[in-house]
Coordinates of C-alpha atoms in Angstrom, one line a residue:
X2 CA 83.2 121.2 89.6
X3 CA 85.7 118.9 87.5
X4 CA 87.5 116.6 89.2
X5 CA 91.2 114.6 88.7
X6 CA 92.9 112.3 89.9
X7 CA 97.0 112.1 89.4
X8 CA 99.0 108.9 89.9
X9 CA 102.7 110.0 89.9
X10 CA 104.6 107.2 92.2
X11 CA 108.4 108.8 91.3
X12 CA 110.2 111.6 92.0
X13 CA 110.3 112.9 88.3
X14 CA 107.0 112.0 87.7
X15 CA 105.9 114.2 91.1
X16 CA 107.5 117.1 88.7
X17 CA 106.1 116.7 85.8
X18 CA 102.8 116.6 87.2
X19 CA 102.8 119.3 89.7
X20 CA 104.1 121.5 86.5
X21 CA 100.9 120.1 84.4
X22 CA 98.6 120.8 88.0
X23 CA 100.0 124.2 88.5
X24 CA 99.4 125.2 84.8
X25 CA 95.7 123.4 84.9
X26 CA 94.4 125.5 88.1
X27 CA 95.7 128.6 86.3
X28 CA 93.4 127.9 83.1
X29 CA 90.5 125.8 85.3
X30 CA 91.0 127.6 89.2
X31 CA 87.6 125.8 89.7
X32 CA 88.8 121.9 89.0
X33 CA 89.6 119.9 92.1
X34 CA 92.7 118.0 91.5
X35 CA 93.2 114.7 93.7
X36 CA 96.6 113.0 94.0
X37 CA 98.9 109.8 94.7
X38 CA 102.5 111.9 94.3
X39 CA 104.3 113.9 96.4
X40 CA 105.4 117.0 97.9
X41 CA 105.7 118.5 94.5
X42 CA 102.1 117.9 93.7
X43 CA 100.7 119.0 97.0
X44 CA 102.3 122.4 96.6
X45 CA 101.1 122.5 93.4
X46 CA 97.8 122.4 95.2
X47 CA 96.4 119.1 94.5
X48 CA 95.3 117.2 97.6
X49 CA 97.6 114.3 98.3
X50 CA 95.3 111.2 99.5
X51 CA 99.3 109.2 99.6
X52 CA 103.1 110.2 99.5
X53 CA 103.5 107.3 96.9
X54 CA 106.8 108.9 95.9
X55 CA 107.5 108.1 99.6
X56 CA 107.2 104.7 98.6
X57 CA 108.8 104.3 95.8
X58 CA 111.3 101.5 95.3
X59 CA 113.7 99.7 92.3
X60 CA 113.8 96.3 91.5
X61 CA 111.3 93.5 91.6
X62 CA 112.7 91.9 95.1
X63 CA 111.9 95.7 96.6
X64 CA 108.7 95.4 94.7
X65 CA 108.1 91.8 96.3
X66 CA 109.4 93.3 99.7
X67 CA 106.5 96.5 99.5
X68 CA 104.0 93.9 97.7
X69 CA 101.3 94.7 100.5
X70 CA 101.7 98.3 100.8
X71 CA 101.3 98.7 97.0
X72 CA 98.2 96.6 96.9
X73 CA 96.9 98.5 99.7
X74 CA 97.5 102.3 98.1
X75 CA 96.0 100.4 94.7
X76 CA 92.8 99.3 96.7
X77 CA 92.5 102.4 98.4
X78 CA 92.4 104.7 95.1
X79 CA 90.4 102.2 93.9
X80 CA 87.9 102.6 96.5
X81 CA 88.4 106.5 95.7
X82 CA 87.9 106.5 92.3
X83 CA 84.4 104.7 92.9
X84 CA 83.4 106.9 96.0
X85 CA 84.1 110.4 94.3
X86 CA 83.6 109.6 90.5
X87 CA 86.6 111.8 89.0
X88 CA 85.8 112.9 85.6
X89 CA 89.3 111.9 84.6
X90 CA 92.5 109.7 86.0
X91 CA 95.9 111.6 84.9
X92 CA 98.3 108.9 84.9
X93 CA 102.3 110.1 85.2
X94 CA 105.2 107.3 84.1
X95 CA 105.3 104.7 86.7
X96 CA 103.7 101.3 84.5
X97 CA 104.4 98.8 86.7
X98 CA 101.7 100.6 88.9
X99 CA 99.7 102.9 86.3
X100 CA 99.1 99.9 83.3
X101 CA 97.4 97.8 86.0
X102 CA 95.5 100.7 87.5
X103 CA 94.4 102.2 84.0
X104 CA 92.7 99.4 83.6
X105 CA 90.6 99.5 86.4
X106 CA 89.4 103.0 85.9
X107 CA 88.6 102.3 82.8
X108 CA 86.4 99.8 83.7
X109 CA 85.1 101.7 85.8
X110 CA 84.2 104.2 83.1
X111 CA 86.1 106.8 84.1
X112 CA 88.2 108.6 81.1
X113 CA 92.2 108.1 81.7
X114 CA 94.9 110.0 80.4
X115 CA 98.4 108.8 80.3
X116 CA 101.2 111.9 80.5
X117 CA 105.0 110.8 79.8
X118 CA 104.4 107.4 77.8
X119 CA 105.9 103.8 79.8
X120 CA 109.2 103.0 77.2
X121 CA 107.2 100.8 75.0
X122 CA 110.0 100.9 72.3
X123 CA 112.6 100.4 74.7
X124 CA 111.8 97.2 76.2
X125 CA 108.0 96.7 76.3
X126 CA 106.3 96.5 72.4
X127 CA 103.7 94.4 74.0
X128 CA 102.3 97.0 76.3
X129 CA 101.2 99.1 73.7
X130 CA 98.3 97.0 72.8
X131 CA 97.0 97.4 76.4
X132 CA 97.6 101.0 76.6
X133 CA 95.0 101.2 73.7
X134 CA 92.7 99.3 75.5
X135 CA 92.7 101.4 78.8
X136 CA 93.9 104.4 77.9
X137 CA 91.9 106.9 76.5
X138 CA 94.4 109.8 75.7
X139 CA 98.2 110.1 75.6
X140 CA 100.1 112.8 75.7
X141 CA 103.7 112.0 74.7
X142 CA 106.8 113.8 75.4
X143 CA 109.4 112.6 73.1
X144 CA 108.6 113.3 68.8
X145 CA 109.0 109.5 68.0
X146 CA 106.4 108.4 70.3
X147 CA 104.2 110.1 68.4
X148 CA 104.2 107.8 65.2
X149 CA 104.4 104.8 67.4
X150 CA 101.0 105.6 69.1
X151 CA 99.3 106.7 65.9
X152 CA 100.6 103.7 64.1
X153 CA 99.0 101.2 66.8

């Protein structure tokens, strides 16, 4: 039995993935689908280990604020990742959180897939030299993003 994990920590993110989940069960009804979302996602029929989206916040002083309870949730799908040895991490928007934990799973050896690319061309060029490192597939939604990725 396949196995995935999906990181979505906002409210949008919770959509777009439990839209991808739904439409993955239908093709794969035997692949077990793990989450960090929200409602969205666990009605979509992944198993929600967190309500991240419960806990999501704007602003680095309400990042500060949550500092502990994010490390915590990171730990704790850390510790997942390791236990139950998903064949892929499905990553959904949300850098601040998603970058740092790419990178883990990755060295880790698990495959990770980024869907709906962090706005490297917006303010964050850097990143994308790190999102080659760690990620191993990204699916883009905009045209433009396309070239960018290729070109790196």
């Amino acid at each position: 039995m396949k196995k995935l994990l999906v990181i979505a920590g906002e409210s949008s993110g919770d959509i777009h993935a439990a839209n991808l989940v739904r439409e993955l069960i239908k093709t794969d009804p035997d692949v077990r689908v793990f989450a960090a979302g929200g409602d969205r996602l666990r009605e979509a029929g992944a198993v929600l280990l967190v309500d991240l989206v419960r806990h999501a916040v704007m602003g680095a002083v309400e990042v500060l604020k949550h500092y502990h309870e994010f490390k915590k949730i990171f730990k704790d799908l850390l510790a997942f990742v390791e236990k139950e040895r998903p064949d892929a991490v499905l990553l959904i928007d949300y850098p601040g959180f998603n970058l740092k934990f790419a990178k883990a799973a990755k060295a880790r050896g698990v495959k990770v897939i980024y869907y709906i690319s962090p706005q490297i061309w917006a303010w964050a060029p850097g990143r994308i030299r790190h999102i080659k490192e760690t990620v191993d597939q990204m699916i883009v939604i905009l045209p433009f993003e396309k070239e960018l990725y290729e070109r790196a």
